[in-house]
Amino acid sequence: MSRDEYNTRMEVPMFLYKQLDDPQQILPLATSAFALRPIEQGAADGWLASSVKHGCELYGVYEDDALLAGFMLYDFQMRLRSCVVPMGGIGLLCSRLDARGKGAVRFMIQNSLDTMMQKGQVVCVLDPFDETFYRHYGWEKFSRCQIIEISPNLLKVPERLGAGITATDLPFPDEASMSFYNQYAAEHYTLAQRTQREWESRTQILSWSTDTAARGVVKFFRNECVAGLMGYDLTRKDGEDRPTFHANLLACEDEAVFQEMLRYLRQLSHQVATLRICLPLDRELWPYLSDRPAKSTIRDLFMIRIVSLDLLDGLRMDAPDMSLGVDVVDEQAPWNHGVWDLTITSGVLRVQRGQRADLRCGIGALSSVVSGFSSFAQLIASRHIESLDTYQGQDLPKTVTFLADYF
């Protein structure tokens, strides 16, 4: 489909899509959509103003003078395979209660993809309220984590070997800590880079977070250099005598630093009742436990969607040389619709328009495979991807995906 044909299709007379210039415009929608109580609305107002001040953008769809739906667009840099690429994060997607079924949200999502493409954002990530809803628009499962709840006394860590590692609790990461984290994020999982803006968002405590007493980081120092960083929340609910320590980020150079993080957590036994540790799926904690945890769960986190196949061209990845034709179905972003040749040579993905397809799939399935969360073989077996006669088993290796931010 040509750009002119796309623009014609997007011109729905009853709706107007545009950037919102005042955060107050979306607050009534958010209040009803997320059932914000009066005590929470003031904090939401402040959070919206702060988010816009720090670079987030608000967009919405109008019918005449009435705002029917809106969302917040974040601008991230996220590791995808072996590259750090621009990623659009969608949050606060909401609509009027009486706007359901009018097509305003569909119109907004279609336009949001065009907005992200114009910004050069390669993929879009969101934390879904309903996976089925977003799967209909081209997003697919992308990230999981393991959450382990234990008493600090359950941790059994070997004695220290070699040079000591020191730990310092900080309410906000210093420059050395932020630099360490961004280098780590560029080399591990699907982590996003964090600037001062992201750290401020991550460490602030909003008034509706009535259980949260503190947020911060613990810096681990070795040989005069940062060797690890732990992000945490400290919470206590009404009626509880002792708090829970949530370790939501454990970035470390090696196993020795990871062990030092566990020693630090064990030493909290006199202050906290429970440790709640969030880890990527490939990080094993059981060798350091004396007994089974009180609770251990696998949690689905984010969904991902390719914004523009053209923008994937040049992506570096650890994958064997291969060539594959894919007939992509994408009703929301027609610039992706059609047959594409995906070729990997010396670890570089080349993407261009093609003529012959070996596979046929929706953009969501392809997004999950490109991210490393799934594989062509897995999704062919589950009938999410159709294998055509010319397919010869080409595939991309799976990787461990993990995104530690939220929005």
Tab-separated table of C-alpha atoms in Angstrom:
chain	number	residue	atom	x	y	z
A	1	MET	CA	0.000	0.000	0.000
A	2	SER	CA	1.400	3.409	-0.946
A	3	ARG	CA	1.790	6.296	1.512
A	4	ASP	CA	-0.989	8.238	-0.290
A	5	GLU	CA	-3.328	5.250	-0.023
A	6	TYR	CA	-2.440	4.942	3.662
A	7	ASN	CA	-3.141	8.614	4.330
A	8	THR	CA	-6.471	8.325	2.554
A	9	ARG	CA	-7.400	5.339	4.663
A	10	MET	CA	-6.451	7.153	7.871
A	11	GLU	CA	-8.636	10.179	7.131
A	12	VAL	CA	-11.705	9.303	9.150
A	13	PRO	CA	-13.858	12.478	9.123
A	14	MET	CA	-15.364	11.964	12.562
A	15	PHE	CA	-12.004	11.699	14.373
A	16	LEU	CA	-9.020	13.996	14.783
A	17	TYR	CA	-5.687	12.651	16.061
A	18	LYS	CA	-3.216	15.144	17.520
A	19	GLN	CA	-0.638	15.765	20.210
A	20	LEU	CA	-2.071	17.134	23.450
A	21	ASP	CA	-0.480	20.347	24.692
A	22	ASP	CA	-1.896	20.253	28.219
A	23	PRO	CA	-1.646	17.213	30.541
A	24	GLN	CA	-4.911	18.302	32.154
A	25	GLN	CA	-6.748	17.250	28.999
A	26	ILE	CA	-6.174	13.543	29.586
A	27	LEU	CA	-6.674	13.492	33.358
A	28	PRO	CA	-10.500	13.057	33.277
A	29	LEU	CA	-10.115	10.066	30.913
A	30	ALA	CA	-7.454	8.495	33.136
A	31	THR	CA	-9.570	9.110	36.238
A	32	SER	CA	-12.517	7.133	34.871
A	33	ALA	CA	-10.521	4.497	32.966
A	34	PHE	CA	-8.287	3.604	35.932
A	35	ALA	CA	-10.824	4.430	38.678
A	36	LEU	CA	-8.528	6.964	40.331
A	37	ARG	CA	-9.810	7.916	43.752
A	38	PRO	CA	-9.839	11.597	44.784
A	39	ILE	CA	-6.763	11.046	46.949
A	40	GLU	CA	-4.922	9.698	43.890
A	41	GLN	CA	-5.979	12.339	41.377
A	42	GLY	CA	-3.683	15.038	42.733
A	43	ALA	CA	-0.694	12.693	42.495
A	44	ALA	CA	-1.734	11.696	38.962
A	45	ASP	CA	-1.895	15.356	37.981
A	46	GLY	CA	1.615	15.946	39.297
A	47	TRP	CA	2.938	12.772	37.677
A	48	LEU	CA	1.498	13.768	34.284
A	49	ALA	CA	3.053	17.230	34.462
A	50	SER	CA	6.414	15.778	35.522
A	51	SER	CA	6.339	13.135	32.770
A	52	VAL	CA	5.677	15.723	30.068
A	53	LYS	CA	8.372	17.984	31.524
A	54	HIS	CA	10.841	15.100	31.233
A	55	GLY	CA	10.110	14.426	27.565
A	56	CYS	CA	7.063	12.157	27.404
A	57	GLU	CA	4.387	13.133	24.892
A	58	LEU	CA	0.611	12.851	25.092
A	59	TYR	CA	-1.584	12.108	22.076
A	60	GLY	CA	-5.311	11.778	21.720
A	61	VAL	CA	-8.289	11.371	19.430
A	62	TYR	CA	-11.082	13.928	19.306
A	63	GLU	CA	-14.622	13.750	18.030
A	64	ASP	CA	-15.610	17.375	17.527
A	65	ASP	CA	-14.418	18.992	20.779
A	66	ALA	CA	-14.569	15.857	22.908
A	67	LEU	CA	-11.386	13.905	23.726
A	68	LEU	CA	-12.345	10.244	23.310
A	69	ALA	CA	-9.032	8.452	23.897
A	70	GLY	CA	-5.416	9.196	24.703
A	71	PHE	CA	-2.033	7.709	25.539
A	72	MET	CA	1.475	8.637	26.669
A	73	LEU	CA	4.478	7.980	24.424
A	74	TYR	CA	7.872	7.333	25.998
A	75	ASP	CA	11.144	7.560	24.105
A	76	PHE	CA	13.550	4.779	25.096
A	77	GLN	CA	16.766	3.260	23.795
A	78	MET	CA	16.476	-0.521	24.238
A	79	ARG	CA	18.754	-3.442	23.500
A	80	LEU	CA	17.318	-5.622	20.739
A	81	ARG	CA	19.441	-8.637	19.845
A	82	SER	CA	22.970	-7.136	19.683
A	83	CYS	CA	21.951	-3.508	19.057
A	84	VAL	CA	20.562	-0.619	21.062
A	85	VAL	CA	17.629	0.749	19.067
A	86	PRO	CA	15.009	3.499	19.519
A	87	MET	CA	11.927	2.056	21.228
A	88	GLY	CA	8.557	3.700	21.725
A	89	GLY	CA	6.877	2.861	24.995
A	90	ILE	CA	3.101	3.216	25.227
A	91	GLY	CA	1.496	3.870	28.586
A	92	LEU	CA	-1.639	5.415	30.072
A	93	LEU	CA	-3.764	4.265	27.130
A	94	CYS	CA	-7.327	5.129	28.093
A	95	SER	CA	-10.659	6.145	26.629
A	96	ARG	CA	-13.997	7.576	27.675
A	97	LEU	CA	-16.448	5.012	28.981
A	98	ASP	CA	-19.035	6.120	26.422
A	99	ALA	CA	-16.521	5.925	23.536
A	100	ARG	CA	-16.221	2.142	23.514
A	101	GLY	CA	-17.083	0.555	20.188
A	102	LYS	CA	-16.745	3.756	18.150
A	103	GLY	CA	-13.359	2.860	16.681
A	104	ALA	CA	-11.531	5.754	18.351
A	105	VAL	CA	-8.933	3.523	20.029
A	106	ARG	CA	-8.244	1.633	16.810
A	107	PHE	CA	-7.855	4.941	14.976
A	108	MET	CA	-5.498	6.184	17.712
A	109	ILE	CA	-3.340	3.046	17.635
A	110	GLN	CA	-3.007	3.212	13.853
A	111	ASN	CA	-1.918	6.835	14.087
A	112	SER	CA	0.406	6.135	17.026
A	113	LEU	CA	2.344	3.686	14.862
A	114	ASP	CA	2.757	6.357	12.217
A	115	THR	CA	3.960	8.788	14.910
A	116	MET	CA	6.549	6.291	16.136
A	117	MET	CA	7.710	5.493	12.619
A	118	GLN	CA	8.246	9.188	11.906
A	119	LYS	CA	10.342	9.384	15.078
A	120	GLY	CA	12.487	6.466	13.918
A	121	GLN	CA	11.367	4.156	16.708
A	122	VAL	CA	12.020	0.602	15.523
A	123	VAL	CA	9.773	-1.260	17.955
A	124	CYS	CA	7.016	-0.448	20.436
A	125	VAL	CA	6.731	-2.042	23.873
A	126	LEU	CA	3.847	-1.875	26.350
A	127	ASP	CA	2.646	-3.476	29.565
A	128	PRO	CA	-0.784	-4.812	28.577
A	129	PHE	CA	-3.937	-4.666	30.649
A	130	ASP	CA	-5.291	-7.345	28.288
A	131	GLU	CA	-3.003	-9.388	26.015
A	132	THR	CA	-5.851	-10.395	23.709
A	133	PHE	CA	-6.738	-6.756	23.071
A	134	TYR	CA	-3.217	-5.749	22.076
A	135	ARG	CA	-2.550	-8.949	20.157
A	136	HIS	CA	-5.410	-7.927	17.876
A	137	TYR	CA	-3.405	-4.800	16.998
A	138	GLY	CA	-0.105	-6.566	16.342
A	139	TRP	CA	1.650	-6.820	19.722
A	140	GLU	CA	2.917	-10.161	20.993
A	141	LYS	CA	4.381	-11.568	24.192
A	142	PHE	CA	7.961	-10.483	24.703
A	143	SER	CA	9.264	-10.539	28.256
A	144	ARG	CA	8.947	-12.573	31.442
A	145	CYS	CA	10.642	-12.554	34.812
A	146	GLN	CA	10.828	-14.779	37.871
A	147	ILE	CA	9.788	-13.353	41.230
A	148	ILE	CA	11.063	-15.135	44.324
A	149	GLU	CA	9.907	-14.352	47.864
A	150	ILE	CA	12.046	-15.550	50.766
A	151	SER	CA	13.081	-14.728	54.281
A	152	PRO	CA	16.592	-13.202	54.276
A	153	ASN	CA	17.779	-16.060	56.513
A	154	LEU	CA	17.214	-18.551	53.680
A	155	LEU	CA	20.190	-17.159	51.773
A	156	LYS	CA	23.365	-19.246	52.096
A	157	VAL	CA	26.339	-17.639	50.374
A	158	PRO	CA	29.961	-18.909	50.323
A	159	GLU	CA	32.658	-16.989	52.127
A	160	ARG	CA	34.293	-14.163	50.219
A	161	LEU	CA	37.240	-14.976	47.978
A	162	GLY	CA	39.854	-12.438	46.950
A	163	ALA	CA	39.487	-8.655	47.048
A	164	GLY	CA	36.601	-7.197	48.968
A	165	ILE	CA	33.552	-5.565	47.432
A	166	THR	CA	31.948	-2.655	49.245
A	167	ALA	CA	28.252	-1.700	49.132
A	168	THR	CA	26.794	1.801	49.442
A	169	ASP	CA	23.087	2.643	49.678
A	170	LEU	CA	22.137	5.672	47.570
A	171	PRO	CA	18.756	7.434	47.325
A	172	PHE	CA	19.699	8.261	43.716
A	173	PRO	CA	22.425	6.758	41.513
A	174	ASP	CA	25.570	8.824	41.037
A	175	GLU	CA	27.216	9.386	37.648
A	176	ALA	CA	29.441	6.316	37.957
A	177	SER	CA	26.445	4.108	38.782
A	178	MET	CA	24.403	5.417	35.852
A	179	SER	CA	27.344	4.906	33.485
A	180	PHE	CA	27.829	1.335	34.743
A	181	TYR	CA	24.171	0.517	34.317
A	182	ASN	CA	23.971	1.841	30.750
A	183	GLN	CA	27.027	-0.162	29.734
A	184	TYR	CA	25.499	-3.249	31.343
A	185	ALA	CA	22.126	-2.596	29.680
A	186	ALA	CA	23.779	-2.271	26.262
A	187	GLU	CA	25.195	-5.788	26.629
A	188	HIS	CA	22.492	-7.746	28.477
A	189	TYR	CA	18.955	-8.942	27.803
A	190	THR	CA	16.557	-6.330	26.379
A	191	LEU	CA	17.268	-3.664	28.957
A	192	ALA	CA	16.670	0.011	28.278
A	193	GLN	CA	19.156	2.809	28.740
A	194	ARG	CA	18.427	5.107	31.675
A	195	THR	CA	19.229	8.798	31.694
A	196	GLN	CA	18.690	11.155	34.619
A	197	ARG	CA	15.055	11.347	33.475
A	198	GLU	CA	14.437	7.602	33.761
A	199	TRP	CA	16.168	7.352	37.128
A	200	GLU	CA	14.114	10.239	38.505
A	201	SER	CA	10.953	8.486	37.383
A	202	ARG	CA	12.136	5.193	38.826
A	203	THR	CA	13.082	6.556	42.259
A	204	GLN	CA	10.282	9.040	42.909
A	205	ILE	CA	7.553	8.061	45.362
A	206	LEU	CA	4.075	9.230	44.403
A	207	SER	CA	1.503	10.056	47.072
A	208	TRP	CA	-0.715	7.138	46.019
A	209	SER	CA	2.136	4.705	46.818
A	210	THR	CA	1.095	4.671	50.451
A	211	ASP	CA	2.947	1.388	51.172
A	212	THR	CA	6.295	2.591	49.789
A	213	ALA	CA	8.720	3.955	52.379
A	214	ALA	CA	11.857	4.295	50.245
A	215	ARG	CA	13.304	3.745	46.795
A	216	GLY	CA	16.945	3.779	45.811
A	217	VAL	CA	19.946	1.809	44.616
A	218	VAL	CA	22.829	-0.045	46.209
A	219	LYS	CA	26.172	0.509	44.494
A	220	PHE	CA	28.752	-2.291	44.665
A	221	PHE	CA	32.323	-1.101	44.338
A	222	ARG	CA	35.450	-3.167	43.510
A	223	ASN	CA	38.958	-1.937	42.719
A	224	GLU	CA	37.726	1.676	42.707
A	225	CYS	CA	35.121	0.902	40.026
A	226	VAL	CA	31.391	0.212	40.074
A	227	ALA	CA	30.925	-3.536	39.611
A	228	GLY	CA	27.236	-3.896	40.364
A	229	LEU	CA	23.983	-2.026	40.939
A	230	MET	CA	20.867	-3.145	42.781
A	231	GLY	CA	17.603	-1.211	42.500
A	232	TYR	CA	15.114	-1.546	45.318
A	233	ASP	CA	11.792	-0.519	46.862
A	234	LEU	CA	11.125	-0.754	50.601
A	235	THR	CA	7.443	-1.222	51.435
A	236	ARG	CA	5.265	-1.922	54.468
A	237	LYS	CA	1.526	-2.453	54.475
A	238	ASP	CA	-0.825	-1.401	57.263
A	239	GLY	CA	-0.774	-3.966	60.029
A	240	GLU	CA	2.703	-5.284	59.198
A	241	ASP	CA	5.489	-4.924	61.750
A	242	ARG	CA	8.420	-5.245	59.369
A	243	PRO	CA	8.810	-4.208	55.730
A	244	THR	CA	9.425	-6.052	52.481
A	245	PHE	CA	12.562	-5.321	50.453
A	246	HIS	CA	11.904	-5.510	46.705
A	247	ALA	CA	15.124	-6.079	44.736
A	248	ASN	CA	13.918	-5.185	41.239
A	249	LEU	CA	17.276	-4.868	39.484
A	250	LEU	CA	20.471	-6.868	39.996
A	251	ALA	CA	23.073	-5.779	37.438
A	252	CYS	CA	26.487	-7.274	38.146
A	253	GLU	CA	29.781	-7.907	36.375
A	254	ASP	CA	30.201	-11.500	37.519
A	255	GLU	CA	29.166	-14.169	40.003
A	256	ALA	CA	31.381	-12.746	42.748
A	257	VAL	CA	29.430	-9.484	42.657
A	258	PHE	CA	26.129	-11.381	42.543
A	259	GLN	CA	27.166	-13.271	45.670
A	260	GLU	CA	28.006	-9.987	47.378
A	261	MET	CA	24.509	-8.748	46.524
A	262	LEU	CA	23.060	-11.833	48.196
A	263	ARG	CA	25.226	-11.258	51.289
A	264	TYR	CA	23.899	-7.716	51.442
A	265	LEU	CA	20.323	-9.000	51.251
A	266	ARG	CA	20.939	-11.618	53.933
A	267	GLN	CA	22.251	-8.953	56.303
A	268	LEU	CA	18.849	-7.254	56.137
A	269	SER	CA	17.306	-10.033	58.253
A	270	HIS	CA	17.032	-7.792	61.329
A	271	GLN	CA	15.269	-5.011	59.387
A	272	VAL	CA	13.002	-6.737	56.848
A	273	ALA	CA	10.655	-9.709	56.995
A	274	THR	CA	10.609	-10.633	53.308
A	275	LEU	CA	12.826	-10.300	50.269
A	276	ARG	CA	11.034	-10.090	46.933
A	277	ILE	CA	13.640	-10.595	44.214
A	278	CYS	CA	12.915	-10.042	40.509
A	279	LEU	CA	15.265	-11.875	38.147
A	280	PRO	CA	15.531	-12.756	34.447
A	281	LEU	CA	14.655	-16.356	33.683
A	282	ASP	CA	18.263	-17.491	33.196
A	283	ARG	CA	19.463	-16.355	36.633
A	284	GLU	CA	19.456	-19.271	39.102
A	285	LEU	CA	18.925	-18.462	42.771
A	286	TRP	CA	18.283	-21.944	44.160
A	287	PRO	CA	22.001	-22.843	44.715
A	288	TYR	CA	22.081	-20.056	47.318
A	289	LEU	CA	18.929	-21.099	49.213
A	290	SER	CA	18.791	-23.412	52.223
A	291	ASP	CA	15.139	-24.270	51.595
A	292	ARG	CA	12.435	-23.748	49.029
A	293	PRO	CA	11.144	-20.162	48.749
A	294	ALA	CA	7.842	-19.103	50.259
A	295	LYS	CA	6.694	-18.141	46.777
A	296	SER	CA	8.206	-18.475	43.308
A	297	THR	CA	6.325	-17.287	40.232
A	298	ILE	CA	6.908	-16.591	36.564
A	299	ARG	CA	5.318	-13.308	35.563
A	300	ASP	CA	4.484	-12.159	32.046
A	301	LEU	CA	5.617	-8.581	31.599
A	302	PHE	CA	5.686	-6.743	28.288
A	303	MET	CA	4.481	-7.163	24.724
A	304	ILE	CA	6.392	-5.970	21.670
A	305	ARG	CA	5.535	-4.855	18.150
A	306	ILE	CA	7.682	-3.982	15.158
A	307	VAL	CA	6.870	-0.413	14.146
A	308	SER	CA	8.683	-0.490	10.807
A	309	LEU	CA	10.355	-3.441	9.086
A	310	ASP	CA	12.416	-0.971	7.066
A	311	LEU	CA	13.960	0.330	10.303
A	312	LEU	CA	15.122	-3.187	11.250
A	313	ASP	CA	17.598	-3.150	8.366
A	314	GLY	CA	21.146	-3.324	9.731
A	315	LEU	CA	20.202	-4.888	13.093
A	316	ARG	CA	23.125	-6.869	14.521
A	317	MET	CA	22.387	-10.269	16.007
A	318	ASP	CA	24.191	-13.428	17.014
A	319	ALA	CA	22.654	-15.715	14.406
A	320	PRO	CA	23.863	-17.944	11.553
A	321	ASP	CA	23.732	-16.767	7.946
A	322	MET	CA	20.310	-17.366	6.403
A	323	SER	CA	17.806	-16.000	3.920
A	324	LEU	CA	14.049	-16.141	4.305
A	325	GLY	CA	10.984	-14.652	2.628
A	326	VAL	CA	8.088	-13.706	4.933
A	327	ASP	CA	4.612	-12.635	3.858
A	328	VAL	CA	3.673	-10.235	6.657
A	329	VAL	CA	0.089	-9.334	7.550
A	330	ASP	CA	-0.196	-5.945	9.259
A	331	GLU	CA	-3.574	-4.253	9.061
A	332	GLN	CA	-2.646	-1.420	11.428
A	333	ALA	CA	0.644	-0.395	9.781
A	334	PRO	CA	0.231	-1.104	6.068
A	335	TRP	CA	3.802	-0.001	5.267
A	336	ASN	CA	4.772	-3.379	6.787
A	337	HIS	CA	2.193	-5.376	4.838
A	338	GLY	CA	3.442	-7.741	2.129
A	339	VAL	CA	6.440	-9.937	1.326
A	340	TRP	CA	9.844	-9.159	2.846
A	341	ASP	CA	13.248	-10.762	2.382
A	342	LEU	CA	15.113	-11.232	5.673
A	343	THR	CA	18.784	-12.040	5.156
A	344	ILE	CA	21.476	-12.470	7.794
A	345	THR	CA	25.098	-12.179	6.684
A	346	SER	CA	27.962	-12.125	9.192
A	347	GLY	CA	25.605	-11.260	12.035
A	348	VAL	CA	23.824	-8.373	10.294
A	349	LEU	CA	20.131	-8.499	9.379
A	350	ARG	CA	19.165	-7.055	6.001
A	351	VAL	CA	15.505	-6.326	5.326
A	352	GLN	CA	14.038	-5.423	1.947
A	353	ARG	CA	10.883	-5.910	-0.088
A	354	GLY	CA	10.684	-9.360	-1.678
A	355	GLN	CA	8.739	-11.414	-4.180
A	356	ARG	CA	8.598	-14.975	-2.812
A	357	ALA	CA	7.520	-16.048	0.679
A	358	ASP	CA	8.579	-19.100	2.678
A	359	LEU	CA	6.422	-18.190	5.694
A	360	ARG	CA	3.227	-16.220	6.279
A	361	CYS	CA	2.458	-14.563	9.617
A	362	GLY	CA	1.089	-11.530	11.391
A	363	ILE	CA	3.386	-8.748	12.506
A	364	GLY	CA	2.995	-9.812	16.142
A	365	ALA	CA	4.409	-13.300	15.591
A	366	LEU	CA	7.327	-11.904	13.616
A	367	SER	CA	7.941	-9.333	16.357
A	368	SER	CA	8.196	-12.047	19.002
A	369	VAL	CA	10.709	-14.010	16.920
A	370	VAL	CA	12.850	-10.993	16.057
A	371	SER	CA	12.948	-10.012	19.747
A	372	GLY	CA	14.339	-13.443	20.648
A	373	PHE	CA	11.418	-14.404	22.874
A	374	SER	CA	10.155	-17.051	20.455
A	375	SER	CA	11.275	-18.864	17.299
A	376	PHE	CA	9.791	-19.634	13.898
A	377	ALA	CA	9.746	-23.351	14.776
A	378	GLN	CA	7.808	-22.758	17.986
A	379	LEU	CA	5.208	-20.542	16.345
A	380	ILE	CA	4.853	-22.807	13.304
A	381	ALA	CA	4.101	-25.704	15.653
A	382	SER	CA	1.475	-23.645	17.497
A	383	ARG	CA	-0.068	-22.451	14.179
A	384	HIS	CA	0.758	-18.796	14.760
A	385	ILE	CA	2.925	-18.904	11.618
A	386	GLU	CA	2.070	-20.674	8.367
A	387	SER	CA	4.862	-22.663	6.749
A	388	LEU	CA	4.764	-22.560	2.939
A	389	ASP	CA	6.129	-25.165	0.510
A	390	THR	CA	9.493	-23.470	0.037
A	391	TYR	CA	10.337	-23.213	3.742
A	392	GLN	CA	13.495	-25.167	4.624
A	393	GLY	CA	13.671	-24.754	8.385
A	394	GLN	CA	15.497	-21.409	8.622
A	395	ASP	CA	15.180	-19.894	12.072
A	396	LEU	CA	16.488	-17.296	14.509
A	397	PRO	CA	17.906	-18.443	17.870
A	398	LYS	CA	15.925	-17.640	20.991
A	399	THR	CA	17.467	-15.386	23.624
A	400	VAL	CA	16.563	-14.383	27.169
A	401	THR	CA	14.471	-11.213	27.041
A	402	PHE	CA	14.114	-9.056	30.145
A	403	LEU	CA	13.092	-5.405	30.523
A	404	ALA	CA	13.432	-3.953	34.022
A	405	ASP	CA	11.620	-0.647	33.438
A	406	TYR	CA	7.898	-0.039	33.696
A	407	PHE	CA	5.605	2.533	32.137
